[in-house]
Amino acid sequence: MQLGLIGLGRMGGNMRERLRAAGHEVVGFDHNADKSDVANLAELAEKLASPRVVWTMVPAGKITEDTINQLAEVLEAGDIIIDGGNSKFTDDGPRAERLKAKGIHYLDVGVSGGVWGITNGYALMVGGEAEQVQHCKPIFEALKPAGEFGFAHAGTHGAGHYAKMIHNGIEYGMMQAYGEGYEILLASELVHDVPAVIKSWREGSVVKSWLLDLLDRALDDDPTLANLKGYVEDTGEGRWTVDEAVRLGVPAHVLAASIFTRFESRQDDSPAMKAVAALRQQFGGHAVKR
Amino acid sequence: MQLGLIGLGRMGGNMRERLRAAGHEVVGFDHNADKSDVANLAELAEKLASPRVVWTMVPAGKITEDTINQLAEVLEAGDIIIDGGNSKFTDDGPRAERLKAKGIHYLDVGVSGGVWGITNGYALMVGGEAEQVQHCKPIFEALKPAGEFGFAHAGTHGAGHYAKMIHNGIEYGMMQAYGEGYEILLASELVHDVPAVIKSWREGSVVKSWLLDLLDRALDDDPTLANLKGYVEDTGEGRWTVDEAVRLGVPAHVLAASIFTRFESRQDDSPAMKAVAALRQQFGGHAVKR
Amino acid sequence: MQLGLIGLGRMGGNMRERLRAAGHEVVGFDHNADKSDVANLAELAEKLASPRVVWTMVPAGKITEDTINQLAEVLEAGDIIIDGGNSKFTDDGPRAERLKAKGIHYLDVGVSGGVWGITNGYALMVGGEAEQVQHCKPIFEALKPAGEFGFAHAGTHGAGHYAKMIHNGIEYGMMQAYGEGYEILLASELVHDVPAVIKSWREGSVVKSWLLDLLDRALDDDPTLANLKGYVEDTGEGRWTVDEAVRLGVPAHVLAASIFTRFESRQDDSPAMKAVAALRQQFGGHAVKR
Amino acid sequence: MQLGLIGLGRMGGNMRERLRAAGHEVVGFDHNADKSDVANLAELAEKLASPRVVWTMVPAGKITEDTINQLAEVLEAGDIIIDGGNSKFTDDGPRAERLKAKGIHYLDVGVSGGVWGITNGYALMVGGEAEQVQHCKPIFEALKPAGEFGFAHAGTHGAGHYAKMIHNGIEYGMMQAYGEGYEILLASELVHDVPAVIKSWREGSVVKSWLLDLLDRALDDDPTLANLKGYVEDTGEGRWTVDEAVRLGVPAHVLAASIFTRFESRQDDSPAMKAVAALRQQFGGHAVKR
């Protein structure tokens, strides 16, 4: 089927390729004219037959909001907009309402898979109404991995981004669990070949996973990770996950600790620990570092 | 090759089967005569040609200690004892020393794979000296999964159990990460099909893993886990992992939180939270539950 | 000086008493006519000379919002509204703007001290402009404890409620620290008199505090806290503190854990731990509770 | 009464002074002859009438162990040894047994108060038998603060050091709670005078404590703690507290997190976070720091 696709960066560009390889007709737009199939959104709309399906894959927040607003100007009642970016789930309900006022349908899709999705397929979590999910099924089928997994109609508007947010929260927790275990292994006096231990877990163990495969891959390249700093960014979903846990009254020790360790990894010095050092000095005369 | 195998419970029994299927000659001993191939350890020793290799697969602690002591009585210099149980790594060094005084070699092996090992193979992490590891390679090859993964010579005596301990610590952390994410999904007003979301992650996602496959399997059987209580035991390795983190000065927020939540899951009431409730009542006149 | 005071519950009622004891003229309003000095807000405004100062001490959220809106109808340019309730700090900036449009000034005050404030005085943290803080100084002086402590002009609009929020976040962390220590003491085989240990810390120790005094007091009444359940509510500030830590990228392991343990204390069963139990059963055939 | 006191460093020296001011006769020994009242332990024993009471105040571990062994050589049946150092509670039972074989009694005392104890008095937690506790009461009375608090007979041998250990665990948790709250305040856009907020909490607030007084004192000296690094040592008790929580199955999220943040404060780079950074790079092509 036909698909308009806005945003042809690392993710969008790969998705266009995967969709075309599956036989779909993709009309892509990007601000970078070299990547773009059309000059502007109006031309994109023209090239698609009604009802049009247009997928946005641009940075979350204002850029996605503006893109969808502009897109709504060139689409018609009955068309479908799909946001596959990392939008916050709270944007989706109001956005769906706004579009509905124009008769335009809306789906939100959480997309997981990173740079490997072009070959492995992407896990897709979709929020919205069943009729539109059904209509777009061929697109989802092409993007998702072969086999029975990798796709869910998660719930109503926002549920797709919500599921992706939780996916990322869990991802942070898993990465932190591996990281902490790895660090203890490194510190052990008994274990002399940490990369071999990691590699041994890739089959037969309870902790085998794709992330573990990637850790092994990283250690193959750089057995002591000497070329990396322990400095880790976060992309919003981990924070939102903790906010949701707090809002809903769900204990989330592990997910919260995982985001806090990332914050710590980016601090040159810790004001909290300065206060603790100051207290130790005050009551115990303990030495401090200046 | 020949192998003596002591302890034919869920793990040991399956291992005997897998080894025999691979063409090895296993002489098994168990206190349950129905499972046992021999009447006692002396007979087991008799049936094996020198140098003998005997694998113990019995409960960690006193039972393993006693078994190995008794075994040392019937073995000879040059024989090899392998402990594949969940012994604490600190037992291994002294044990190896004691056996060495009799000329008996020792290997410690961390075995992962649970009830699935019989078909999938077991991940094996081995501690001890290279010569004995080499000698026992055929056994390890038969137990481990097919392919390049699932086996490591981790280091010196104790390193096998150490690596398994960390494996389990990480396992606790991963399970807790999935559990917390699952609970937030359940609490969400937007996500209407949590099992479908879990299933969607099994391919294409960053969080795909064997544990996730098992969570999906559990939800297939019981979509709301209505038949389970949130009561979780622990088996020692998770605790030892935290002790090691503390001893070595390694921050392990996630691994520690994962064991603490298990403790909490087993408490009818929390003395700590009683103290907190008492404090709120004292300073704020806040209502309490009696 | 004169003060209008709206909300004469546990906190407001005590504050009226403390203010009158200090010689101030308080005109109180409450929906409960028995407590109220006036019939309605219009009468309250009439009884106060310009520029009027009116303090609201009602539940945060919609009730405070409505009360301040109604109050603004009966006040005049140059008057000052002080919100001493537990409003979220994000309400204060917009509220100050709205009132400013009518020429009415606004201060937000975080008030700590609970039921003890009437005798000990209240710690007050104020947000707003210096001129109004100065004008209301006599009121603050009467409410705060004698001596040099217990009052701060924390910053701009919202800073008073912000400081109070952080105060409560810290309070949660301190209470949890005492609670955990208390529980370990109780579990110890060596310590036979836990209340005596708590009492010993009240002077000379590094952990002496008012909260510790209160814990001792609670143990005097009920040495095993047998009459309490370990069930602990939270009042919003602890959650907001974690949200702020997440927003600002501040690691807050202790403050977050303290709110999560409260969530746990209120759960009959934990969906997260059900998922963990399900996983253990799946991979290890471990027994579960049904 | 008479007391032998071994170890005249910061703590022991101050204690000698406080005891003498209370009219007790203290015979002090220290390896530093300038501080010492006697040349060796034999002379110390000679100067004390039977039954002798000798208090050791030397570094925990081997030094305390050796000191007590040497002391036992010069003492007689009926004498009492008190260890007031930071010994691990597990040392006390065996030590008491060993001394008992010689007829020497033993008390373990946890001492809190730091450099302030000389003027404020020390909180004392004692483990051992009631008869010896009673005998030494005058010493305890002189060391403890005036008033009803600051002393407990906590339980059997080891209970004194146990109670002190938990005291320090709680201390770590409280310091971390203050530290985290302080850091959020600093990061806030609204709060412009963080030291004033801290100061305001010293009276009337729920979080008032001696530690808070000290934090205020530190901020008086250095309002931004600019002269300190956020690098914090730990002295063993915090680690043992977590080990005990783990051993006893007590959830201790806050106490564990407080020790882990100290570990983090001392790391130049985090191997765990290097692993996490490596994973992000692998799956998402995310930029890393080298």
PDB file of C-alpha atoms in Angstrom, chain D residues 35-135:
ATOM      1  CA  LYS D  35      50.002  11.285  75.744  1.00  0.00           C
ATOM      2  CA  SER D  36      50.523   8.236  77.890  1.00  0.00           C
ATOM      3  CA  ASP D  37      50.298   8.099  81.680  1.00  0.00           C
ATOM      4  CA  VAL D  38      52.180   4.803  81.888  1.00  0.00           C
ATOM      5  CA  ALA D  39      54.982   3.140  79.972  1.00  0.00           C
ATOM      6  CA  ASN D  40      53.189  -0.101  79.166  1.00  0.00           C
ATOM      7  CA  LEU D  41      50.192  -2.279  79.907  1.00  0.00           C
ATOM      8  CA  ALA D  42      51.881  -3.993  82.848  1.00  0.00           C
ATOM      9  CA  GLU D  43      52.375  -0.641  84.529  1.00  0.00           C
ATOM     10  CA  LEU D  44      48.774   0.264  83.756  1.00  0.00           C
ATOM     11  CA  ALA D  45      47.591  -2.928  85.461  1.00  0.00           C
ATOM     12  CA  GLU D  46      49.777  -2.237  88.454  1.00  0.00           C
ATOM     13  CA  LYS D  47      48.327   1.207  88.958  1.00  0.00           C
ATOM     14  CA  LEU D  48      44.753  -0.044  89.151  1.00  0.00           C
ATOM     15  CA  ALA D  49      43.214  -1.708  92.195  1.00  0.00           C
ATOM     16  CA  SER D  50      41.290  -4.970  91.728  1.00  0.00           C
ATOM     17  CA  PRO D  51      38.847  -5.543  90.266  1.00  0.00           C
ATOM     18  CA  ARG D  52      40.329  -3.481  87.428  1.00  0.00           C
ATOM     19  CA  VAL D  53      38.252  -1.910  84.676  1.00  0.00           C
ATOM     20  CA  VAL D  54      40.134  -1.217  81.450  1.00  0.00           C
ATOM     21  CA  TRP D  55      38.572   0.441  78.427  1.00  0.00           C
ATOM     22  CA  THR D  56      40.113  -0.002  74.957  1.00  0.00           C
ATOM     23  CA  MET D  57      39.587   2.773  72.442  1.00  0.00           C
ATOM     24  CA  VAL D  58      41.816   1.740  69.539  1.00  0.00           C
ATOM     25  CA  PRO D  59      41.156   1.020  65.854  1.00  0.00           C
ATOM     26  CA  ALA D  60      38.813  -1.907  65.278  1.00  0.00           C
ATOM     27  CA  GLY D  61      40.087  -5.201  63.901  1.00  0.00           C
ATOM     28  CA  LYS D  62      43.569  -6.544  64.451  1.00  0.00           C
ATOM     29  CA  ILE D  63      44.748  -3.679  66.653  1.00  0.00           C
ATOM     30  CA  THR D  64      41.842  -4.063  69.066  1.00  0.00           C
ATOM     31  CA  GLU D  65      42.224  -7.838  69.003  1.00  0.00           C
ATOM     32  CA  ASP D  66      45.943  -7.667  69.770  1.00  0.00           C
ATOM     33  CA  THR D  67      45.461  -5.023  72.435  1.00  0.00           C
ATOM     34  CA  ILE D  68      42.852  -7.071  74.258  1.00  0.00           C
ATOM     35  CA  ASN D  69      44.977 -10.197  74.048  1.00  0.00           C
ATOM     36  CA  GLN D  70      47.969  -8.354  75.544  1.00  0.00           C
ATOM     37  CA  LEU D  71      45.769  -6.796  78.147  1.00  0.00           C
ATOM     38  CA  ALA D  72      44.413 -10.176  79.159  1.00  0.00           C
ATOM     39  CA  GLU D  73      48.000 -11.190  79.925  1.00  0.00           C
ATOM     40  CA  VAL D  74      48.386  -8.496  82.579  1.00  0.00           C
ATOM     41  CA  LEU D  75      44.901  -8.638  84.079  1.00  0.00           C
ATOM     42  CA  GLU D  76      43.407 -11.113  86.545  1.00  0.00           C
ATOM     43  CA  ALA D  77      40.230 -13.033  87.073  1.00  0.00           C
ATOM     44  CA  GLY D  78      37.463 -10.660  88.094  1.00  0.00           C
ATOM     45  CA  ASP D  79      38.760  -7.735  86.040  1.00  0.00           C
ATOM     46  CA  ILE D  80      36.624  -6.174  83.313  1.00  0.00           C
ATOM     47  CA  ILE D  81      37.632  -5.237  79.792  1.00  0.00           C
ATOM     48  CA  ILE D  82      35.441  -2.773  77.920  1.00  0.00           C
ATOM     49  CA  ASP D  83      35.876  -2.321  74.183  1.00  0.00           C
ATOM     50  CA  GLY D  84      34.557   1.061  73.148  1.00  0.00           C
ATOM     51  CA  GLY D  85      36.017   1.044  69.637  1.00  0.00           C
ATOM     52  CA  ASN D  86      34.140   0.386  66.417  1.00  0.00           C
ATOM     53  CA  SER D  87      34.601  -3.391  66.565  1.00  0.00           C
ATOM     54  CA  LYS D  88      32.345  -5.566  64.477  1.00  0.00           C
ATOM     55  CA  PHE D  89      29.662  -7.098  66.677  1.00  0.00           C
ATOM     56  CA  THR D  90      30.617 -10.590  65.549  1.00  0.00           C
ATOM     57  CA  ASP D  91      33.977 -10.203  67.313  1.00  0.00           C
ATOM     58  CA  ASP D  92      32.392  -9.689  70.704  1.00  0.00           C
ATOM     59  CA  GLY D  93      30.845 -13.060  71.495  1.00  0.00           C
ATOM     60  CA  PRO D  94      34.003 -15.085  70.789  1.00  0.00           C
ATOM     61  CA  ARG D  95      36.106 -12.479  72.550  1.00  0.00           C
ATOM     62  CA  ALA D  96      33.914 -12.651  75.650  1.00  0.00           C
ATOM     63  CA  GLU D  97      34.227 -16.431  75.609  1.00  0.00           C
ATOM     64  CA  ARG D  98      38.010 -16.302  75.369  1.00  0.00           C
ATOM     65  CA  LEU D  99      38.264 -13.824  78.226  1.00  0.00           C
ATOM     66  CA  LYS D 100      35.776 -15.766  80.327  1.00  0.00           C
ATOM     67  CA  ALA D 101      38.128 -18.733  80.198  1.00  0.00           C
ATOM     68  CA  LYS D 102      40.521 -16.561  82.181  1.00  0.00           C
ATOM     69  CA  GLY D 103      37.813 -15.258  84.468  1.00  0.00           C
ATOM     70  CA  ILE D 104      37.955 -11.827  82.851  1.00  0.00           C
ATOM     71  CA  HIS D 105      34.649 -10.110  82.140  1.00  0.00           C
ATOM     72  CA  TYR D 106      33.861  -8.245  78.959  1.00  0.00           C
ATOM     73  CA  LEU D 107      31.580  -5.437  77.884  1.00  0.00           C
ATOM     74  CA  ASP D 108      31.242  -3.987  74.390  1.00  0.00           C
ATOM     75  CA  VAL D 109      30.207  -0.362  74.121  1.00  0.00           C
ATOM     76  CA  GLY D 110      29.085   1.534  71.072  1.00  0.00           C
ATOM     77  CA  VAL D 111      30.102   5.165  71.506  1.00  0.00           C
ATOM     78  CA  SER D 112      28.524   7.969  69.498  1.00  0.00           C
ATOM     79  CA  GLY D 113      29.161  11.663  69.654  1.00  0.00           C
ATOM     80  CA  GLY D 114      32.279  12.395  67.646  1.00  0.00           C
ATOM     81  CA  VAL D 115      34.372  15.420  68.457  1.00  0.00           C
ATOM     82  CA  TRP D 116      31.450  16.986  70.343  1.00  0.00           C
ATOM     83  CA  GLY D 117      31.276  14.281  72.969  1.00  0.00           C
ATOM     84  CA  ILE D 118      33.795  15.929  75.250  1.00  0.00           C
ATOM     85  CA  THR D 119      31.313  18.724  75.961  1.00  0.00           C
ATOM     86  CA  ASN D 120      27.926  17.200  75.102  1.00  0.00           C
ATOM     87  CA  GLY D 121      28.599  13.713  76.402  1.00  0.00           C
ATOM     88  CA  TYR D 122      28.574  10.473  74.422  1.00  0.00           C
ATOM     89  CA  ALA D 123      25.633   8.204  73.668  1.00  0.00           C
ATOM     90  CA  LEU D 124      26.599   4.763  74.986  1.00  0.00           C
ATOM     91  CA  MET D 125      25.095   1.417  73.983  1.00  0.00           C
ATOM     92  CA  VAL D 126      26.373  -1.479  76.059  1.00  0.00           C
ATOM     93  CA  GLY D 127      26.417  -5.233  75.465  1.00  0.00           C
ATOM     94  CA  GLY D 128      27.188  -7.770  78.176  1.00  0.00           C
ATOM     95  CA  GLU D 129      25.987  -8.956  81.538  1.00  0.00           C
ATOM     96  CA  ALA D 130      24.020  -6.846  83.971  1.00  0.00           C
ATOM     97  CA  GLU D 131      26.447  -7.295  86.847  1.00  0.00           C
ATOM     98  CA  GLN D 132      29.371  -5.742  84.997  1.00  0.00           C
ATOM     99  CA  VAL D 133      27.181  -3.059  83.482  1.00  0.00           C
ATOM    100  CA  GLN D 134      26.154  -2.143  87.023  1.00  0.00           C
ATOM    101  CA  HIS D 135      29.742  -2.150  88.240  1.00  0.00           C
TER     102      HIS D 135
END
